[in-house]
mmCIF file of C-alpha atoms and ligand atoms in Angstrom:
data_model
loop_
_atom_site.group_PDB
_atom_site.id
_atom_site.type_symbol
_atom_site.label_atom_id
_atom_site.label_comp_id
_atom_site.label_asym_id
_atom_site.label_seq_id
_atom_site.Cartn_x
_atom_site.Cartn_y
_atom_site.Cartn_z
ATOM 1 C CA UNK A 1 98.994 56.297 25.922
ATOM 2 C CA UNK A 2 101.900 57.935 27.826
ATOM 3 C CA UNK A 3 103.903 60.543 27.108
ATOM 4 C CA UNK A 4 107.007 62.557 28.501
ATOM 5 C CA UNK A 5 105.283 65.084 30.283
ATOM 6 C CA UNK A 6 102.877 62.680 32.321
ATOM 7 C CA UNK A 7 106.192 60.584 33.552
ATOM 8 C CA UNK A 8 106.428 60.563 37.265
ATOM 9 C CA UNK A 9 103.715 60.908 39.970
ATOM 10 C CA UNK A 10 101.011 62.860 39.697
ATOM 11 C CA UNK A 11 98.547 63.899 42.293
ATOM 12 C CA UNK A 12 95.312 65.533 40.715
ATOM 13 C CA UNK A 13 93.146 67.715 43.626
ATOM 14 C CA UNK A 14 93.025 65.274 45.881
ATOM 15 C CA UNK A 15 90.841 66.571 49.205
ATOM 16 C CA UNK A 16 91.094 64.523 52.296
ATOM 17 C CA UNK A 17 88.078 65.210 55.518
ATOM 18 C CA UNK A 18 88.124 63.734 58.578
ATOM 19 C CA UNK A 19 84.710 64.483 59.442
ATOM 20 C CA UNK A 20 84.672 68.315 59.730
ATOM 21 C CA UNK A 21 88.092 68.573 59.137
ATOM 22 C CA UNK A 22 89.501 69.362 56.166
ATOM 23 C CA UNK A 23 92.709 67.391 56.102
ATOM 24 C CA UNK A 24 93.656 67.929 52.198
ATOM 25 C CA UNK A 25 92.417 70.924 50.169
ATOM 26 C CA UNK A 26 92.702 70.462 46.555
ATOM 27 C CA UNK A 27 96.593 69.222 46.383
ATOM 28 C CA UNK A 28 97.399 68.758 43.090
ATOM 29 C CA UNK A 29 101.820 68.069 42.705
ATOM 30 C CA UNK A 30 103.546 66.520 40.123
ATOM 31 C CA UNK A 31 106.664 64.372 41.401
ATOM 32 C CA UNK A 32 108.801 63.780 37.857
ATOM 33 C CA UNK A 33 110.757 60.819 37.914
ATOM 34 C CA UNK A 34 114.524 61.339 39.806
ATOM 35 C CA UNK A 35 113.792 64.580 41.286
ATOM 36 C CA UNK A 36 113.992 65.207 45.305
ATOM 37 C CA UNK A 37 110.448 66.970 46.049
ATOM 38 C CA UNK A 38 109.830 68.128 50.004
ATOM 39 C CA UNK A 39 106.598 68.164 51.276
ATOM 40 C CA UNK A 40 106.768 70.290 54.151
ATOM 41 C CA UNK A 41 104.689 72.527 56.550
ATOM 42 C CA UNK A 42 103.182 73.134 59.925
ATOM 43 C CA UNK A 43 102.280 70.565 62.663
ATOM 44 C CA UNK A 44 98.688 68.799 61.543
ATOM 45 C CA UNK A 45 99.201 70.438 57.636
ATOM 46 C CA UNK A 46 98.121 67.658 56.650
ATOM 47 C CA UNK A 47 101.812 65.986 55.347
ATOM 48 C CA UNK A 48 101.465 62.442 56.639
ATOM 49 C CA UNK A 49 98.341 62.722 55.624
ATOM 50 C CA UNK A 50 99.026 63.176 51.813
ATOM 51 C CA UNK A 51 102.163 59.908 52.185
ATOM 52 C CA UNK A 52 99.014 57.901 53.248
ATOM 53 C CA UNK A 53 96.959 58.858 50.887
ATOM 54 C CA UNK A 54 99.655 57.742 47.880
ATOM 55 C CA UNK A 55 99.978 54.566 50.088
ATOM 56 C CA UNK A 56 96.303 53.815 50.292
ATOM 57 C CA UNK A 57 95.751 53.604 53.672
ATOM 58 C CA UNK A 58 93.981 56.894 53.579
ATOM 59 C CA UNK A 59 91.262 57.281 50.416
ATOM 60 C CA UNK A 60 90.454 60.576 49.473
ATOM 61 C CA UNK A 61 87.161 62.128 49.116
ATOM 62 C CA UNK A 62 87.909 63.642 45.150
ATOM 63 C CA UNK A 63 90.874 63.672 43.570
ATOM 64 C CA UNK A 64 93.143 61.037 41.797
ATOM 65 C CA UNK A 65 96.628 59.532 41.481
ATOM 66 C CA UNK A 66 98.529 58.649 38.185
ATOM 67 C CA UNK A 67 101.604 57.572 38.154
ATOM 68 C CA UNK A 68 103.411 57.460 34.453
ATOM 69 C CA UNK A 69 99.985 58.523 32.944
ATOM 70 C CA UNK A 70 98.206 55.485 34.317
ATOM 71 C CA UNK A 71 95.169 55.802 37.049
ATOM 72 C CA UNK A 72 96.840 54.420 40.488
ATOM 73 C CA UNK A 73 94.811 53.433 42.659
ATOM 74 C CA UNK A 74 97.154 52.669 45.608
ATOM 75 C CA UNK A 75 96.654 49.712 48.177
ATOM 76 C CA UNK A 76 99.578 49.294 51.418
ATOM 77 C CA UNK A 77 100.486 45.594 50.123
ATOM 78 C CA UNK A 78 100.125 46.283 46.688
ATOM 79 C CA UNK A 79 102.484 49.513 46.575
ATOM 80 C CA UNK A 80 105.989 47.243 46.052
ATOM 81 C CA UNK A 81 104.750 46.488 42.535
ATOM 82 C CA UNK A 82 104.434 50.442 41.403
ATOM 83 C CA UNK A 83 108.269 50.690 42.653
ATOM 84 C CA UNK A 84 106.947 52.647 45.994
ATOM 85 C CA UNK A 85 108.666 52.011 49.281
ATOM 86 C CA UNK A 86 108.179 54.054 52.394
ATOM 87 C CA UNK A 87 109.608 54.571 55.986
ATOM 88 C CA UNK A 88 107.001 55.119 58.607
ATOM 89 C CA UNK A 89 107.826 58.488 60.942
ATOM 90 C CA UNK A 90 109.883 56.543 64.356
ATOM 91 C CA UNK A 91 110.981 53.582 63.635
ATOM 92 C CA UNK A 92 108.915 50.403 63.106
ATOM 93 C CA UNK A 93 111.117 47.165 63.611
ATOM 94 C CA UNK A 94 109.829 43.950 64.722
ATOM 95 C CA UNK A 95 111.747 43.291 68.153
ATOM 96 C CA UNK A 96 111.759 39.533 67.600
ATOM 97 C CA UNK A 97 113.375 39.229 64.131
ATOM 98 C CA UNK A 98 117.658 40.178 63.717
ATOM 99 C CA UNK A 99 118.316 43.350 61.866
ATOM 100 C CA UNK A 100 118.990 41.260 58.369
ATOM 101 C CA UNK A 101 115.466 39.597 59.008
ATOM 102 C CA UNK A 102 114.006 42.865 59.515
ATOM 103 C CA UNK A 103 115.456 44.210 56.177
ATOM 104 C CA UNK A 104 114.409 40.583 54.354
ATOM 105 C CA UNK A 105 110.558 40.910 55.283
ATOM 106 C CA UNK A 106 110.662 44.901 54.426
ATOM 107 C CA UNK A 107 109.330 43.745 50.956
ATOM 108 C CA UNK A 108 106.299 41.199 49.970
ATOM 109 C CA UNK A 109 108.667 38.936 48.053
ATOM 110 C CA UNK A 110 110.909 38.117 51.031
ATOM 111 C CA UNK A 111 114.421 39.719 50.266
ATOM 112 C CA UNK A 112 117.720 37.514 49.670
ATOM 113 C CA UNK A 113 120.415 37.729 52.820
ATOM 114 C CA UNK A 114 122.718 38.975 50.013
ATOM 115 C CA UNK A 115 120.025 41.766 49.051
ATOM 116 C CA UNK A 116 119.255 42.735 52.937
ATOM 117 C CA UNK A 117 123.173 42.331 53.729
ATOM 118 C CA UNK A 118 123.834 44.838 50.903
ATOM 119 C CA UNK A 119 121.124 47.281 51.895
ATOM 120 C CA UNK A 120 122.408 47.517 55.118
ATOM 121 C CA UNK A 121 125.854 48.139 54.048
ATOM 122 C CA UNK A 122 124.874 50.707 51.704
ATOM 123 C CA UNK A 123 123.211 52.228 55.495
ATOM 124 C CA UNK A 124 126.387 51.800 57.001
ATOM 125 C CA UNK A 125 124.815 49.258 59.208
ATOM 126 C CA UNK A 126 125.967 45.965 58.033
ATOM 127 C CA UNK A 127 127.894 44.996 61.612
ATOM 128 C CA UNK A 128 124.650 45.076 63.577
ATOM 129 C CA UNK A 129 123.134 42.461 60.941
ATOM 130 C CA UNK A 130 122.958 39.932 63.376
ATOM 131 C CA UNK A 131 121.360 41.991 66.254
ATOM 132 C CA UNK A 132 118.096 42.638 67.788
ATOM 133 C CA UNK A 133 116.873 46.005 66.451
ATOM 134 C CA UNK A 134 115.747 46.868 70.327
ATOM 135 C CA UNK A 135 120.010 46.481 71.298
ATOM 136 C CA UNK A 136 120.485 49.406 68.620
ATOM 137 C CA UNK A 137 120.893 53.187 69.475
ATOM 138 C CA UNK A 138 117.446 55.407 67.481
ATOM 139 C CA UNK A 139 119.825 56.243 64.607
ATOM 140 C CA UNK A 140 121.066 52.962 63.903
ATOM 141 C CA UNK A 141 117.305 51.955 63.829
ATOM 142 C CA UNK A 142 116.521 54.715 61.734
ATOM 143 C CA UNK A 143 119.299 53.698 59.224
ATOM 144 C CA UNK A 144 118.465 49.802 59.312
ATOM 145 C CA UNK A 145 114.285 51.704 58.392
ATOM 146 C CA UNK A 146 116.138 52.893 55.259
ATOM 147 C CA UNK A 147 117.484 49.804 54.737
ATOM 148 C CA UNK A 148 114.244 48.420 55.042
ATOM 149 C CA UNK A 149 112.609 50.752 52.066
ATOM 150 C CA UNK A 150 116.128 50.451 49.715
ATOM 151 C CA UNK A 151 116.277 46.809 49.573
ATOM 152 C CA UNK A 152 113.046 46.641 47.720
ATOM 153 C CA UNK A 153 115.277 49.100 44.846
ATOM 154 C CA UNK A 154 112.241 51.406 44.778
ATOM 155 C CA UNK A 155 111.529 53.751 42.021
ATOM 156 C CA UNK A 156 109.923 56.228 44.737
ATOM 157 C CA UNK A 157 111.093 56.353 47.766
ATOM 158 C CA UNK A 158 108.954 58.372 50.582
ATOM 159 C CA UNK A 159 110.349 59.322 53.522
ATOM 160 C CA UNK A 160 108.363 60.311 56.699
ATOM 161 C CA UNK A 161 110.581 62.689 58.600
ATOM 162 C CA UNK A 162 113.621 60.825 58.746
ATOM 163 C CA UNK A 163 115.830 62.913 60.832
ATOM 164 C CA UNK A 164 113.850 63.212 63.602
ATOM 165 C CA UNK A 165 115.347 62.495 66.280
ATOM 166 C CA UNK A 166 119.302 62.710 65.213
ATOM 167 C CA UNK A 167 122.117 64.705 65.597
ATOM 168 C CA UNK A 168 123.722 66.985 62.701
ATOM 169 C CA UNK A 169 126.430 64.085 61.703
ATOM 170 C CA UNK A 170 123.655 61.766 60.916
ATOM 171 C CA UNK A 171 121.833 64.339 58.883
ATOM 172 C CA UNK A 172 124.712 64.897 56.706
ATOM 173 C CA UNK A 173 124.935 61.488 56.510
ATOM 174 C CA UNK A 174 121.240 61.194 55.258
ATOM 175 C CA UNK A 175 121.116 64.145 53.111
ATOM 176 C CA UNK A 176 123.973 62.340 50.900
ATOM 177 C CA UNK A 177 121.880 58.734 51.214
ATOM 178 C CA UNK A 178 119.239 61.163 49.577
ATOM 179 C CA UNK A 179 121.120 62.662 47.293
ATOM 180 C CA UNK A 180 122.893 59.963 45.830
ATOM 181 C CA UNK A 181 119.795 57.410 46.482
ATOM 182 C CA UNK A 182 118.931 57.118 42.180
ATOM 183 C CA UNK A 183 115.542 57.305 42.668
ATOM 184 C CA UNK A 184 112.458 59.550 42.688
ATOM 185 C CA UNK A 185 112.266 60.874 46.754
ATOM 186 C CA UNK A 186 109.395 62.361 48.112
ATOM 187 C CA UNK A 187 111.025 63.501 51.590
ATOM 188 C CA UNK A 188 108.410 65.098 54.405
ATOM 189 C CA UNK A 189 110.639 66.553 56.626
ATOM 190 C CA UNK A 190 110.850 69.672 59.660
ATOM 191 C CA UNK A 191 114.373 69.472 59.397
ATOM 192 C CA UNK A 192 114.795 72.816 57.316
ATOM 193 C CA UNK A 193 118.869 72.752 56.592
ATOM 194 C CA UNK A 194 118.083 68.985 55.229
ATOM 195 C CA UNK A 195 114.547 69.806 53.246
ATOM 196 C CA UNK A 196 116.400 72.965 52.046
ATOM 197 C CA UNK A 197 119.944 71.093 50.473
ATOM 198 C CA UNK A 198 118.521 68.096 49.230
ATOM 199 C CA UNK A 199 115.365 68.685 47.278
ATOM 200 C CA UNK A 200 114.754 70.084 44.057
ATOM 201 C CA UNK A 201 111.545 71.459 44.383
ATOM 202 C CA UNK A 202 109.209 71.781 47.998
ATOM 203 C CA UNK A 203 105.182 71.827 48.430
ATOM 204 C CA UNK A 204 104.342 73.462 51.169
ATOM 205 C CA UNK A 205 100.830 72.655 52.811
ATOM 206 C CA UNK A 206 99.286 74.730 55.496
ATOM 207 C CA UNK A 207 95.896 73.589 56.889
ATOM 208 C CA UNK A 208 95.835 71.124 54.409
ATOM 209 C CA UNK A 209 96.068 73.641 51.766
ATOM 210 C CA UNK A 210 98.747 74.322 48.660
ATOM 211 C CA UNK A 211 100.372 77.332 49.711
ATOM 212 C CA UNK A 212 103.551 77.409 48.412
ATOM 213 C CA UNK A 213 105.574 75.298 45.690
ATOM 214 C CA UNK A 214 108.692 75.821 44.275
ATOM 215 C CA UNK A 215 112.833 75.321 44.672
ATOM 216 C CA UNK A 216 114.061 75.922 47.964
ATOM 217 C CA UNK A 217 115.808 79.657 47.024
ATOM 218 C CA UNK A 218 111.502 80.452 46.329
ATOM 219 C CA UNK A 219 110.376 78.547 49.074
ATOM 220 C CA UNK A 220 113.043 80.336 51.658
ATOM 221 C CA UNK A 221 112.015 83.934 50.435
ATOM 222 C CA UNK A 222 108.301 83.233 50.427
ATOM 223 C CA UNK A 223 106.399 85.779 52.862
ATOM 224 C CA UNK A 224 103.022 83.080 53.130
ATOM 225 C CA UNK A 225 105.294 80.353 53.947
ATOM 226 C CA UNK A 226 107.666 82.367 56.995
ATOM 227 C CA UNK A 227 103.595 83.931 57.683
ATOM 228 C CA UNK A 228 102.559 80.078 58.112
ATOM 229 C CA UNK A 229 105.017 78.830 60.384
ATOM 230 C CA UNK A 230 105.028 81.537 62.248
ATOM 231 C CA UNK A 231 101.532 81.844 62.977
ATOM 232 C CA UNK A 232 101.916 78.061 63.841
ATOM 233 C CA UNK A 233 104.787 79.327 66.645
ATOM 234 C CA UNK A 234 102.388 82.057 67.819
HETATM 235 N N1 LIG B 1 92.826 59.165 60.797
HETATM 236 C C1 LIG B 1 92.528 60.419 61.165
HETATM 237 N N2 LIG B 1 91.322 60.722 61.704
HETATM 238 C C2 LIG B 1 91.025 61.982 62.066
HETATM 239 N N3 LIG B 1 91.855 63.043 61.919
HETATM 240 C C3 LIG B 1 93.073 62.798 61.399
HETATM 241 C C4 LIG B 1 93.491 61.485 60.993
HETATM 242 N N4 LIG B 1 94.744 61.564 60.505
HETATM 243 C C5 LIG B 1 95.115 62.849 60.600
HETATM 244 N N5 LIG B 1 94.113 63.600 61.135
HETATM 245 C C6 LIG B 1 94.120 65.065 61.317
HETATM 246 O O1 LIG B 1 94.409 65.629 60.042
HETATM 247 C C7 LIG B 1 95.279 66.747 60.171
HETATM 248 C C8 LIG B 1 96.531 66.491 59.376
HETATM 249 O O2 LIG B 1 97.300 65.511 60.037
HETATM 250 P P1 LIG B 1 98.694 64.971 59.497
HETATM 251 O O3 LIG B 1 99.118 63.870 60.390
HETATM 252 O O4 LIG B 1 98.582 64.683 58.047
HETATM 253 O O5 LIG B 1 99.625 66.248 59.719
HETATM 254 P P2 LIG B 1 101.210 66.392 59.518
HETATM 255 O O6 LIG B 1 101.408 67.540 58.609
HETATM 256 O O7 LIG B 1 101.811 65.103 59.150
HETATM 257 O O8 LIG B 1 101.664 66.819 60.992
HETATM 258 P P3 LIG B 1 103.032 66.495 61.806
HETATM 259 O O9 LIG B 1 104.033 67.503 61.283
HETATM 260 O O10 LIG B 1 102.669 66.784 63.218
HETATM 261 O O11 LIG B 1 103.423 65.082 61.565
HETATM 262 C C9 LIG B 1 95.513 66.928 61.673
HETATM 263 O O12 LIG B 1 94.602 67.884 62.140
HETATM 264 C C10 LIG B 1 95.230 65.549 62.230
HETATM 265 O O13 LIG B 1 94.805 65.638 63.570
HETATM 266 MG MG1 LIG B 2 103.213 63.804 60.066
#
């Protein structure tokens, strides 16, 4: 049975090794549905680590997934049909297929031209439809990625940093897309001005541990989490 309070994605202690290393230690985070959560932290925290392990393409030691109060057990081609699209961190776009085509196969059920077309006008991309992704400058890629994840009209949409790499007028630009996208995000992100205007609440993972969660006014004024990053400058 489901209820209100189990709405959303849930992870329950999930713990993640790579051999002796302990990628994930006990995460547990509860993404409700619409809400902008940041997963952030130091390099090798363990944050793309945690996006593959919703996606199935990592599978964690202990721990479990629910999503809406229902046992998930996640799979990379099956994750369309729980509403979850992702972005991959760069930019992933087959050089032999045009933009549109790129945005058409970004789903298992190939996309309609219409769909793509209005994806990538929603990315403010729409003029480079009929291009090669390689004749594009990084942040047009990076928009037509977006594209990519939106035309499937996720419920959850993860993003693996998605402003690396651009300038502050493109960030804006995102943080809106984020804002206004409708849907659950689950945004990993170093880009602190970004991470700290768009989300509602932020995990923050050090060593693969929970150290910190809460809004971004907590998160800001937390001593472990300034101590964590910068013992990761030191
Ligand atoms: N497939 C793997 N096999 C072995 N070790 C891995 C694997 N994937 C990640 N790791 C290790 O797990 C730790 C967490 O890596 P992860 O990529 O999740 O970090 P991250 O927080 O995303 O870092 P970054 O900010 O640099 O992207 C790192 O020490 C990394 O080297
Ligand atoms: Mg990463």
């Amino acid at each position: 049975m489901s209820t209100h309070d189990d709405q959303g994605l849930f992870l329950h202690h999930i713990t993640v090794r790579f051999g002796g290393l302990l990628a994930l230690d006990d995460v547990s985070l509860r993404v409700p549905p619409g809400r902008v959560v940041g997963i952030i932290g130091p390099n090798g925290a363990g944050k793309t680590t945690l996006f593959n392990v919703i996606c199935g393409f990592v599978a964690p030691q202990s721990g479990a997934i629910t999503l809406d109060g229902r046992p998930l057990r996640p799979r990379p081609h099956r994750l369309h049909r729980h509403g979850i699209a992702r972005t991959l961190q760069g930019v992933g776009q087959f050089g032999g297929l045009t933009v549109l085509e790129n945005v058409q196969v970004g789903q298992r059920r190939k996309a309609k031209a219409e769909e793509a077309y209005a994806a990538l006008e929603r990315c403010g991309v729409a003029e480079y439809a009929g291009a090669y992704p390689a004749s594009l400058p990084y942040a047009k890629r990076k928009r037509v990625e977006l594209a990519r994840a939106l035309v499937a009209r996720p419920r959850i949409l993860m993003l693996d940093e998605p402003a690396g790499g651009l300038d502050a007028d493109e960030i804006g630009w995102l943080a809106d897309l984020i804002r206004d996208a409708g849907t659950t995000v689950l945004l990993v992100e170093h880009h602190m001005d970004l991470v700290m205007s768009v989300c509602d609440e932020i995990l923050v993972l050090d060593f693969g541990k929970p150290i910190a969660l809460g809004t971004p006014g907590e998160i800001r004024t937390n001593p472990k989490v300034a101590e964590a990053y910068l013992g990761a400058a030191a």
